[in-house]
PDB file of C-alpha atoms in Angstrom:
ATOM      1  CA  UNK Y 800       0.000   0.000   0.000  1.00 55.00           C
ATOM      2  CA  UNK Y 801       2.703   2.291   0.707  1.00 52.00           C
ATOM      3  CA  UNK Y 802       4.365   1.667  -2.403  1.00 52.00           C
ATOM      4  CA  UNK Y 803       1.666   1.887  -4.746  1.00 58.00           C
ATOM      5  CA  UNK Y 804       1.054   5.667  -2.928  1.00 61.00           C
ATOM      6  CA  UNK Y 805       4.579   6.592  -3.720  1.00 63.00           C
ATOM      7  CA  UNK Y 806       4.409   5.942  -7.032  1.00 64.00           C
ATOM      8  CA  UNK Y 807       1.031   7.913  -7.577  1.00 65.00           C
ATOM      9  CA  UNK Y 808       2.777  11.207  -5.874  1.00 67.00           C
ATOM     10  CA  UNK Y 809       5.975  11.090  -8.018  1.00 66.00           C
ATOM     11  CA  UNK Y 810       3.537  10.336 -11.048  1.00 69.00           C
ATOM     12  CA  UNK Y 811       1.086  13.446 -10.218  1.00 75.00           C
ATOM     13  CA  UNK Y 812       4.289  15.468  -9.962  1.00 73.00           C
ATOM     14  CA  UNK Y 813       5.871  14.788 -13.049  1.00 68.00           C
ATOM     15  CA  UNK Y 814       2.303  15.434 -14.571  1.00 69.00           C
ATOM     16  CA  UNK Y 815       2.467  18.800 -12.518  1.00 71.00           C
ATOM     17  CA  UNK Y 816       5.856  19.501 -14.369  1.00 72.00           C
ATOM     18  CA  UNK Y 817       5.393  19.034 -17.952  1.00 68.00           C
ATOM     19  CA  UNK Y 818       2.284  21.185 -17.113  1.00 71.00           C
ATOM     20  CA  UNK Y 819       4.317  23.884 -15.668  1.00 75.00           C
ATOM     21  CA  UNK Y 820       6.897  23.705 -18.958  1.00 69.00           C
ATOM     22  CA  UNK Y 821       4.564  23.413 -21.846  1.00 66.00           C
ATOM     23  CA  UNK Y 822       3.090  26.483 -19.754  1.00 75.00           C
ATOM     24  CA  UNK Y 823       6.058  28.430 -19.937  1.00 66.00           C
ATOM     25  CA  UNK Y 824       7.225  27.387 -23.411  1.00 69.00           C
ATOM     26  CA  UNK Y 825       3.705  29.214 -24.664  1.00 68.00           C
ATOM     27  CA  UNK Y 826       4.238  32.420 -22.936  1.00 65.00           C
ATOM     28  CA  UNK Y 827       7.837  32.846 -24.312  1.00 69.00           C
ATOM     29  CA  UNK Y 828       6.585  32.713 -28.150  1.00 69.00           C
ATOM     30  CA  UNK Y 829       3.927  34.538 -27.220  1.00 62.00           C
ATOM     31  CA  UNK Y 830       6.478  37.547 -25.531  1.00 57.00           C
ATOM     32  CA  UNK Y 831       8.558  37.030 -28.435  1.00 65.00           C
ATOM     33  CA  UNK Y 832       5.783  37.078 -31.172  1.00 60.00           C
ATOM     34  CA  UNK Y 833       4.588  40.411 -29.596  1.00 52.00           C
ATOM     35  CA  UNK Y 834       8.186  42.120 -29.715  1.00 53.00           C
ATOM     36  CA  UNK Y 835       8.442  41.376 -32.972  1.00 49.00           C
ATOM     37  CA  UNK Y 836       5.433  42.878 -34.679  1.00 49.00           C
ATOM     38  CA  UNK Y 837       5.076  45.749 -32.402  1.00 55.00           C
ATOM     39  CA  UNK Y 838       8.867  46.564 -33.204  1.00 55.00           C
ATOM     40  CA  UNK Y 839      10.079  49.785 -35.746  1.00 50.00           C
ATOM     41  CA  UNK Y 840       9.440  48.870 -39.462  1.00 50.00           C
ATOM     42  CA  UNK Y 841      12.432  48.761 -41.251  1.00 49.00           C
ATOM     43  CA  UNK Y 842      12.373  49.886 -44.661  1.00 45.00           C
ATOM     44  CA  UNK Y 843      16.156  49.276 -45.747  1.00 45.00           C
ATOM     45  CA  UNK Y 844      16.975  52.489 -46.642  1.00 46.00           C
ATOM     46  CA  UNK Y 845      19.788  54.142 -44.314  1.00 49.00           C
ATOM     47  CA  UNK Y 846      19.234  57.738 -44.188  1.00 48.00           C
ATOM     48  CA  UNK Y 847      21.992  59.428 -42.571  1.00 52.00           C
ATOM     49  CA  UNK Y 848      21.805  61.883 -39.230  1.00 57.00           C
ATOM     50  CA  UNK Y 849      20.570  65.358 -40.307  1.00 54.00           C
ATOM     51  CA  UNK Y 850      23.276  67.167 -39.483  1.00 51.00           C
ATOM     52  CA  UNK Y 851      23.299  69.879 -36.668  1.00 52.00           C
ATOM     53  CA  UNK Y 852      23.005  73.199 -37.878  1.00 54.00           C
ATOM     54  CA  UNK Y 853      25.692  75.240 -37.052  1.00 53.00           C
ATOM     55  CA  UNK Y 854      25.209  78.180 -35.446  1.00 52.00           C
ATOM     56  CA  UNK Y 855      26.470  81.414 -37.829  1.00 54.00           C
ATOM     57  CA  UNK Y 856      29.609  83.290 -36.713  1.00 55.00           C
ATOM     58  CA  UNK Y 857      29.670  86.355 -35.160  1.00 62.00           C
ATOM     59  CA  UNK Y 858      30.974  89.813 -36.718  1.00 61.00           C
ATOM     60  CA  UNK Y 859      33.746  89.767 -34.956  1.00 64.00           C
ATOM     61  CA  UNK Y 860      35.047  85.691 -35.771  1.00 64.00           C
ATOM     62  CA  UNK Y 861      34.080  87.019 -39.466  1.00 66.00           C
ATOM     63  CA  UNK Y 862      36.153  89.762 -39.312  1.00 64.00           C
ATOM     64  CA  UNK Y 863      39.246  87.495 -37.718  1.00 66.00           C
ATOM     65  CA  UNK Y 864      39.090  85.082 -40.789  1.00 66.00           C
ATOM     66  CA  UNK Y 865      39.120  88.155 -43.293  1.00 67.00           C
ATOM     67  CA  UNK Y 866      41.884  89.831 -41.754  1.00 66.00           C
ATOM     68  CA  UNK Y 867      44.053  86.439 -41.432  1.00 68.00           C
ATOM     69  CA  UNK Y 868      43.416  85.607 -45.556  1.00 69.00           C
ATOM     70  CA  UNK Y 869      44.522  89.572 -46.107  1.00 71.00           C
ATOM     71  CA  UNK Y 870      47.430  88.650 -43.950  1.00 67.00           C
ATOM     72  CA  UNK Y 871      48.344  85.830 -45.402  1.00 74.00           C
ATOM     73  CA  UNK Y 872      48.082  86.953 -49.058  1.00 76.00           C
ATOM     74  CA  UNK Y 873      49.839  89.904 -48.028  1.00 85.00           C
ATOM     75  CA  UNK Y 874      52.794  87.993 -47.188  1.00 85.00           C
ATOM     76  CA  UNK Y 875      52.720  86.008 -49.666  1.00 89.00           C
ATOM     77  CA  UNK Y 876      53.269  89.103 -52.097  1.00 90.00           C
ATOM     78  CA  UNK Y 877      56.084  90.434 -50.618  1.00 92.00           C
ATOM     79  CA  UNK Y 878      59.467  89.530 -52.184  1.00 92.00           C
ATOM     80  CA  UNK Y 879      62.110  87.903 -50.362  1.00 91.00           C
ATOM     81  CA  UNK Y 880      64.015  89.692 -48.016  1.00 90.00           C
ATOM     82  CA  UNK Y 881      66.819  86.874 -46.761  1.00 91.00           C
ATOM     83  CA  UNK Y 882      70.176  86.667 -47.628  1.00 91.00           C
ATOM     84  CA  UNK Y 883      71.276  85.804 -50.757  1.00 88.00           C
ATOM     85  CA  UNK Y 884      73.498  82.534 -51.735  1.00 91.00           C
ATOM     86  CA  UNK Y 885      76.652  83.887 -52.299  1.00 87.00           C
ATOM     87  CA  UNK Y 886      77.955  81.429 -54.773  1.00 88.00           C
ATOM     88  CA  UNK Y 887      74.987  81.580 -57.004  1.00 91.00           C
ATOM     89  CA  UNK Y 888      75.508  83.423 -60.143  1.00 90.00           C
ATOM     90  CA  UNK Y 889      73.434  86.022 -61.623  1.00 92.00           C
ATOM     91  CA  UNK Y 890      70.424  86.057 -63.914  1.00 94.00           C
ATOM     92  CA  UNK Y 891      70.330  87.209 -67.579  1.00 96.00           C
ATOM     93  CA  UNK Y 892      67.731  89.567 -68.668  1.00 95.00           C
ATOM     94  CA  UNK Y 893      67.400  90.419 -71.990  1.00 92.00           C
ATOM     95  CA  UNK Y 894      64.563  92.328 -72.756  1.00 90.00           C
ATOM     96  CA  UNK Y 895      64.578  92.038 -76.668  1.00 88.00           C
ATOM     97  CA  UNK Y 896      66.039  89.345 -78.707  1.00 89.00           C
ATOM     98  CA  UNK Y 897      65.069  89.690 -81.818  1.00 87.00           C
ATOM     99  CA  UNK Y 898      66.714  92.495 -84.303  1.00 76.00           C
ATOM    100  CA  UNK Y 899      65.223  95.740 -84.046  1.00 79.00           C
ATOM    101  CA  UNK Y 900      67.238  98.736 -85.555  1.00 76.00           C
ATOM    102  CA  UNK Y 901      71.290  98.405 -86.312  1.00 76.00           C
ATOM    103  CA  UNK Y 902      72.525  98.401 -83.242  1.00 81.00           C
ATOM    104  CA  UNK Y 903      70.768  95.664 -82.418  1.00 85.00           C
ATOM    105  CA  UNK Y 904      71.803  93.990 -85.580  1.00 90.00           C
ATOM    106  CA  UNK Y 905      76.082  94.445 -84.093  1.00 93.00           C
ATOM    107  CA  UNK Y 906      74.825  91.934 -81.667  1.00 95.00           C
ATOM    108  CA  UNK Y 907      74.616  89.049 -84.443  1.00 97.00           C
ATOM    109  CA  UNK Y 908      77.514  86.763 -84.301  1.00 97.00           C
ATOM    110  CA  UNK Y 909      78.328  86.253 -88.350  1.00 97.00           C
ATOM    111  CA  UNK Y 910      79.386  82.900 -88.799  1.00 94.00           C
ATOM    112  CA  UNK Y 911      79.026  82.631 -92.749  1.00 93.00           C
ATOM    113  CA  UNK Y 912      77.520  85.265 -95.328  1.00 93.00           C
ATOM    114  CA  UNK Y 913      74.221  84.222 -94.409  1.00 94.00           C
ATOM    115  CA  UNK Y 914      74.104  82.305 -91.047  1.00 96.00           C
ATOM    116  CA  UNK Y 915      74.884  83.900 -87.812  1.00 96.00           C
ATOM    117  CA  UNK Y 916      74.100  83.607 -84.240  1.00 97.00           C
ATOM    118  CA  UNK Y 917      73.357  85.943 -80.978  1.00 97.00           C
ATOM    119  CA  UNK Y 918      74.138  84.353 -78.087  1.00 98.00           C
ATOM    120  CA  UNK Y 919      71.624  84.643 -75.110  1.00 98.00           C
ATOM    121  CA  UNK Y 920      73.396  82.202 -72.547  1.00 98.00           C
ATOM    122  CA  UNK Y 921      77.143  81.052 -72.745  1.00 98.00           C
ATOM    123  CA  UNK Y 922      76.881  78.597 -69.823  1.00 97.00           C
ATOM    124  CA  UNK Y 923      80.540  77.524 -69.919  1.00 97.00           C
ATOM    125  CA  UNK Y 924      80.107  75.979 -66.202  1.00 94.00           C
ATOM    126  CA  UNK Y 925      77.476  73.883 -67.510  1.00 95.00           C
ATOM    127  CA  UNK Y 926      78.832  73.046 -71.243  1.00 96.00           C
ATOM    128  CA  UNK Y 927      75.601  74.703 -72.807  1.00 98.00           C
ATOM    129  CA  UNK Y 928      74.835  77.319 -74.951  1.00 98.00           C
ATOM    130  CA  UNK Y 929      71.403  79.004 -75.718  1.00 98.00           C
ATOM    131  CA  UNK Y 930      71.273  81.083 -78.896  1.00 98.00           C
ATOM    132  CA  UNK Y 931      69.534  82.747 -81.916  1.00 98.00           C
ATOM    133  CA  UNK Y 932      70.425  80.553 -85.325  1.00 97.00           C
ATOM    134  CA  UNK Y 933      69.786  83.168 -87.955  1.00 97.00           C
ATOM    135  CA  UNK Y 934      69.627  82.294 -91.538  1.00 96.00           C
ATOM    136  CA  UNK Y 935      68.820  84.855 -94.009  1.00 95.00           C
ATOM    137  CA  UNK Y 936      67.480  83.206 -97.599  1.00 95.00           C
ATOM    138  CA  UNK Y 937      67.236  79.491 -98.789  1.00 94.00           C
ATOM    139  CA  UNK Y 938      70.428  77.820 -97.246  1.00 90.00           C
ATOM    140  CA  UNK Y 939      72.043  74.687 -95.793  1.00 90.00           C
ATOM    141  CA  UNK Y 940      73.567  74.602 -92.513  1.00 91.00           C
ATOM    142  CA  UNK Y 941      76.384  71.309 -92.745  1.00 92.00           C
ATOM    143  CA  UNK Y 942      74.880  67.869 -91.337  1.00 95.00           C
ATOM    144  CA  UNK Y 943      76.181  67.317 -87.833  1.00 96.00           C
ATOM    145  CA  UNK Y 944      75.075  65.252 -84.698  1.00 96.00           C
ATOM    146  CA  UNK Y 945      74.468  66.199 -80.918  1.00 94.00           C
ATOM    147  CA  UNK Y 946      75.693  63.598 -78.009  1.00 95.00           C
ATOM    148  CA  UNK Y 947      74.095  65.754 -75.668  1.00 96.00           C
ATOM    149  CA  UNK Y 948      69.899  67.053 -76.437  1.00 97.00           C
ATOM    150  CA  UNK Y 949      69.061  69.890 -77.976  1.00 98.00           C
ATOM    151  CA  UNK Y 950      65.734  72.164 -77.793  1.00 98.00           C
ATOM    152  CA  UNK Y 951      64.335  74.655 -80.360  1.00 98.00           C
ATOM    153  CA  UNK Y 952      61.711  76.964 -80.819  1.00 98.00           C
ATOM    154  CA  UNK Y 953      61.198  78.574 -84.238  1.00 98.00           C
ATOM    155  CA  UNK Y 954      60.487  82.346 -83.670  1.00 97.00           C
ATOM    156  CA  UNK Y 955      60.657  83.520 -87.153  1.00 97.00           C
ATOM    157  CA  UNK Y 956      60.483  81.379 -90.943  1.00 97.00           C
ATOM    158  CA  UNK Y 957      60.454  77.889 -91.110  1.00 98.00           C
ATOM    159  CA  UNK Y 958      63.031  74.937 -92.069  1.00 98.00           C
ATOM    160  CA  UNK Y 959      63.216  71.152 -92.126  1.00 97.00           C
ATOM    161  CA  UNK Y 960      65.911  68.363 -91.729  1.00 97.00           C
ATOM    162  CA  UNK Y 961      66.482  66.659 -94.882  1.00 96.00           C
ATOM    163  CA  UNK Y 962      66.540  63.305 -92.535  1.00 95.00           C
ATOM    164  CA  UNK Y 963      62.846  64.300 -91.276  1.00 96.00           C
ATOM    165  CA  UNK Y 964      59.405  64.422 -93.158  1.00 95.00           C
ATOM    166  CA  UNK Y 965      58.433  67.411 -90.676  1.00 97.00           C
ATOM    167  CA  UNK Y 966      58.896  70.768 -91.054  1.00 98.00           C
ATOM    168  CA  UNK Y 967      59.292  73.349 -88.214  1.00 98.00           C
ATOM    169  CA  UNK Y 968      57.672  76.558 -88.343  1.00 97.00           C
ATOM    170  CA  UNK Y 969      56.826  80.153 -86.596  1.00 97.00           C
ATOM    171  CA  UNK Y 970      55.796  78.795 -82.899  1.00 97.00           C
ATOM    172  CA  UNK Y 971      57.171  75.283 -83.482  1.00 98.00           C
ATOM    173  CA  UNK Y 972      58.966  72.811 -81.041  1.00 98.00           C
ATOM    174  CA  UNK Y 973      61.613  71.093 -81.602  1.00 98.00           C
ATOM    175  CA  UNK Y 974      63.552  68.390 -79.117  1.00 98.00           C
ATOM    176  CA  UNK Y 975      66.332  66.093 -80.547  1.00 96.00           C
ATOM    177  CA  UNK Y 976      67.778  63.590 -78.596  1.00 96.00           C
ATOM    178  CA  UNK Y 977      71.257  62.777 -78.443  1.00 96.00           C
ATOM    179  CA  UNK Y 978      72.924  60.959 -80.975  1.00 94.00           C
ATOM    180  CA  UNK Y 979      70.549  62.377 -83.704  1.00 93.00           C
ATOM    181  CA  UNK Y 980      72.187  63.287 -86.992  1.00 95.00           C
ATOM    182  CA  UNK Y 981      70.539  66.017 -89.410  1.00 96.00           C
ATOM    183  CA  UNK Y 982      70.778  68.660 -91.654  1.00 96.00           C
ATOM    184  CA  UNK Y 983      69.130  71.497 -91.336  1.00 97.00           C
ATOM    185  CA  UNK Y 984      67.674  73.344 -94.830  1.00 97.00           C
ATOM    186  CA  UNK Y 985      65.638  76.412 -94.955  1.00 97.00           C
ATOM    187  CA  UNK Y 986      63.450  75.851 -97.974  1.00 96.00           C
ATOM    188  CA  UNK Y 987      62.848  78.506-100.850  1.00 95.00           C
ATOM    189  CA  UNK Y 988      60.660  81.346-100.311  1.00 95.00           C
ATOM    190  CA  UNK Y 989      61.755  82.232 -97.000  1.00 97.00           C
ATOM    191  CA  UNK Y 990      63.614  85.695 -96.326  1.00 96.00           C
ATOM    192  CA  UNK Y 991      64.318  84.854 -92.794  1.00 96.00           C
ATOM    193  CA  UNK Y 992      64.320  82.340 -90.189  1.00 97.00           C
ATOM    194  CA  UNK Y 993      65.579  82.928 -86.666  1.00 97.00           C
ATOM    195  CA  UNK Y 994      65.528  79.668 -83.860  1.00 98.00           C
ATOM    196  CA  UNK Y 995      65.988  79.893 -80.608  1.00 98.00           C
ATOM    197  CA  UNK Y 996      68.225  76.604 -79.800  1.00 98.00           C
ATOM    198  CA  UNK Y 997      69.073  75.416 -76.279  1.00 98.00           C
ATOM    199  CA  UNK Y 998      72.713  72.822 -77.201  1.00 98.00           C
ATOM    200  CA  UNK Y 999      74.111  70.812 -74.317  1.00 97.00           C
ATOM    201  CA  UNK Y1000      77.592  69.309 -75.037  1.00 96.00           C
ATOM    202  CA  UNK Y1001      78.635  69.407 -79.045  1.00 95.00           C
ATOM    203  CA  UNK Y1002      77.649  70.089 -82.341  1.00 94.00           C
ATOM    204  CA  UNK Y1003      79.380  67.555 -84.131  1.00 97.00           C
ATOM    205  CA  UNK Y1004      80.476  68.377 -87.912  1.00 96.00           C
ATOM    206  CA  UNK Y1005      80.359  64.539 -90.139  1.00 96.00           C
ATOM    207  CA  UNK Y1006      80.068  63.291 -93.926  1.00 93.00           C
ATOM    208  CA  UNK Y1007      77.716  61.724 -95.036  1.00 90.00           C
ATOM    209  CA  UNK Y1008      78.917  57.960 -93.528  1.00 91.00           C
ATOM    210  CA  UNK Y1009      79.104  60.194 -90.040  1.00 91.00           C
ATOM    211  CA  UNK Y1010      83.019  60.537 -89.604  1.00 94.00           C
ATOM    212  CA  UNK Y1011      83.456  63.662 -87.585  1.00 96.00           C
ATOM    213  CA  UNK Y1012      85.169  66.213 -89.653  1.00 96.00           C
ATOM    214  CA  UNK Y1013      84.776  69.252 -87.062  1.00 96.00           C
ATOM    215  CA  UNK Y1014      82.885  70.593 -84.194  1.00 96.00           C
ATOM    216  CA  UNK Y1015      81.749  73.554 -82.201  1.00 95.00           C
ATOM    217  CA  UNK Y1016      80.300  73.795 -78.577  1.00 97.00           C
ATOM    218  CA  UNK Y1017      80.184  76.574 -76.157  1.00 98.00           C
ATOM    219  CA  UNK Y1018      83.499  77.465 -75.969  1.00 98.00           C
ATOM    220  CA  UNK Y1019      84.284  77.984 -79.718  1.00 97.00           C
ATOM    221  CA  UNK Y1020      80.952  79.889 -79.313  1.00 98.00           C
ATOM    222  CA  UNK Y1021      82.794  82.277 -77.054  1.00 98.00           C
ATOM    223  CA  UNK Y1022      85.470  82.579 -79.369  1.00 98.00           C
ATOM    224  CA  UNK Y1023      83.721  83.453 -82.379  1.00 98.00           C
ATOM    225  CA  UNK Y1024      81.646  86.438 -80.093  1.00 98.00           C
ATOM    226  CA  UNK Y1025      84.674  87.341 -78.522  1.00 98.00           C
ATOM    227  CA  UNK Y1026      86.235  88.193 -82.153  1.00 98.00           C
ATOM    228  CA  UNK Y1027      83.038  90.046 -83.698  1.00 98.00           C
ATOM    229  CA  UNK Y1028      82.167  92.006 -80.603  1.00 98.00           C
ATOM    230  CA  UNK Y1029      86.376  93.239 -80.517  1.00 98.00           C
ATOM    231  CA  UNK Y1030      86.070  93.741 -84.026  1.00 97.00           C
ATOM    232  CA  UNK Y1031      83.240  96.225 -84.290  1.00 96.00           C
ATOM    233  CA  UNK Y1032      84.599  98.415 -81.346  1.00 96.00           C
ATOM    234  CA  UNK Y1033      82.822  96.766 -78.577  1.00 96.00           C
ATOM    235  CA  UNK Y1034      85.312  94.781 -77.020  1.00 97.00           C
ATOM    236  CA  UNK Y1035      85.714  91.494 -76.069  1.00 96.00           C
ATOM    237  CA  UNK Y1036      84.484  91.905 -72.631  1.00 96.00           C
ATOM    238  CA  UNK Y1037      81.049  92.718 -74.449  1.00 97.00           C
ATOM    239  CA  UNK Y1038      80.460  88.692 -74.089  1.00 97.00           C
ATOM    240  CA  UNK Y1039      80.441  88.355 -71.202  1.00 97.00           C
ATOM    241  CA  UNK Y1040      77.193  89.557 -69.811  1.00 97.00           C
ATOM    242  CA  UNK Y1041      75.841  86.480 -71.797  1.00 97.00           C
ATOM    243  CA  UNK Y1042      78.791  84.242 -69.850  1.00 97.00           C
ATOM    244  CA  UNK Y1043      78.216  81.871 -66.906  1.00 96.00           C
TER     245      UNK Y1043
END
């Protein structure tokens, strides 16, 4: 008897139990079910914070800012006032290049009847020159190649290379690279052409198989000015405002 009424009170408590969970179990999905549709719609679309509106400045902060740009591009205006490098050489300003009157024209280097030069920069530190090529008529200049590069701008006429298919005129460009080989021709028809050339190193003189036969670079440059500018009364110390 006292077995069998064990048995009964463990069995009505287990009952009591399952009760109590399956209870439970239901009012959790019921919690959860209820969160979940009375939650914020989300519609996927990520609009960002409206930004705060900031306040505007005062007179006074407006008038700070002004007065620190005017500062600032005051300075920036005024020239430099430090001390100068004292191995640095000095600049070259030439206000006019090209030929305007005869005295002007004493400044032209002759190097043949028809071809002469006015040097602008005699850079013998550097082993450059920067001249005005002048050739007045239809003419040749001898073929000859540059181991260093060489820059032009045509300022007046026109000519070709008879090695090129190009031909360079008023406003024209010209870069050759080192170890080109050319000869320069200024066709028919034109009176004058004037090229301002910028020649590092040599201007090498060949034939026609490229055997050097002569050369000129800055220094026989300096020669040939020293000579004219002697010969016409202005002495040879007249080259050497164009000297560095």
């Amino acid at each position: 008897f006292f077995f069998r009424n064990t048995c009964a009170a463990v069995l009505t408590m287990v009952v009591l139990l399952v009760r109590m969970s399956v209870i439970h179990l239901f009012v959790s999905i019921w919690v959860q079910g209820f969160s979940f549709y009375n939650r914020p719609k989300q519609t996927g679309l990520h609009l960002p914070r409206q930004a705060s509106r900031t306040p505007l400045s005062d007179p006074e902060s407006s008038l700070l800012s002004t007065t620190t740009a005017k500062t600032s591009t005051d300075e920036a205006t005024q020239p430099y006032k430090g001390p100068r490098v004292e191995e640095a050489l000095s600049d070259i300003f030439i206000p006019r290049v090209l030929p305007e009157g005869a005295d002007e024209e004493l400044l032209w280097v002759p190097q043949t009847d028809t071809v002469s030069f006015r040097p602008l920069c005699l850079c013998v530190s550097g082993g450059y020159y920067v001249n005005l090529l002048r050739v007045k008529g239809a003419g040749l200049l001898s073929r000859h190649r540059h181991p260093g590069p060489v820059h032009g701008h045509v300022l007046k006429g026109k000519w070709r290379y008879l090695e090129h298919d190009w031909v360079a005129q008023e406003g024209s460009y010209v870069f050759e690279p080192p170890g080109e080989i050319h000869t320069l021709v200024v066709p028919e028809g034109v009176d004058e052409m004037i090229t301002l050339f910028h020649v590092t190193g040599s201007l090498l003189y060949c034939d026609a198989e490229g055997n050097v036969v002569g050369a000129d670079d800055v220094f026989t440059k300096l020669e040939l000015a020293k000579k004219h500018y002697a010969s016409i009364g202005l002495g040879e110390d007249f080259v050497q405002q164009f000297v560095r």
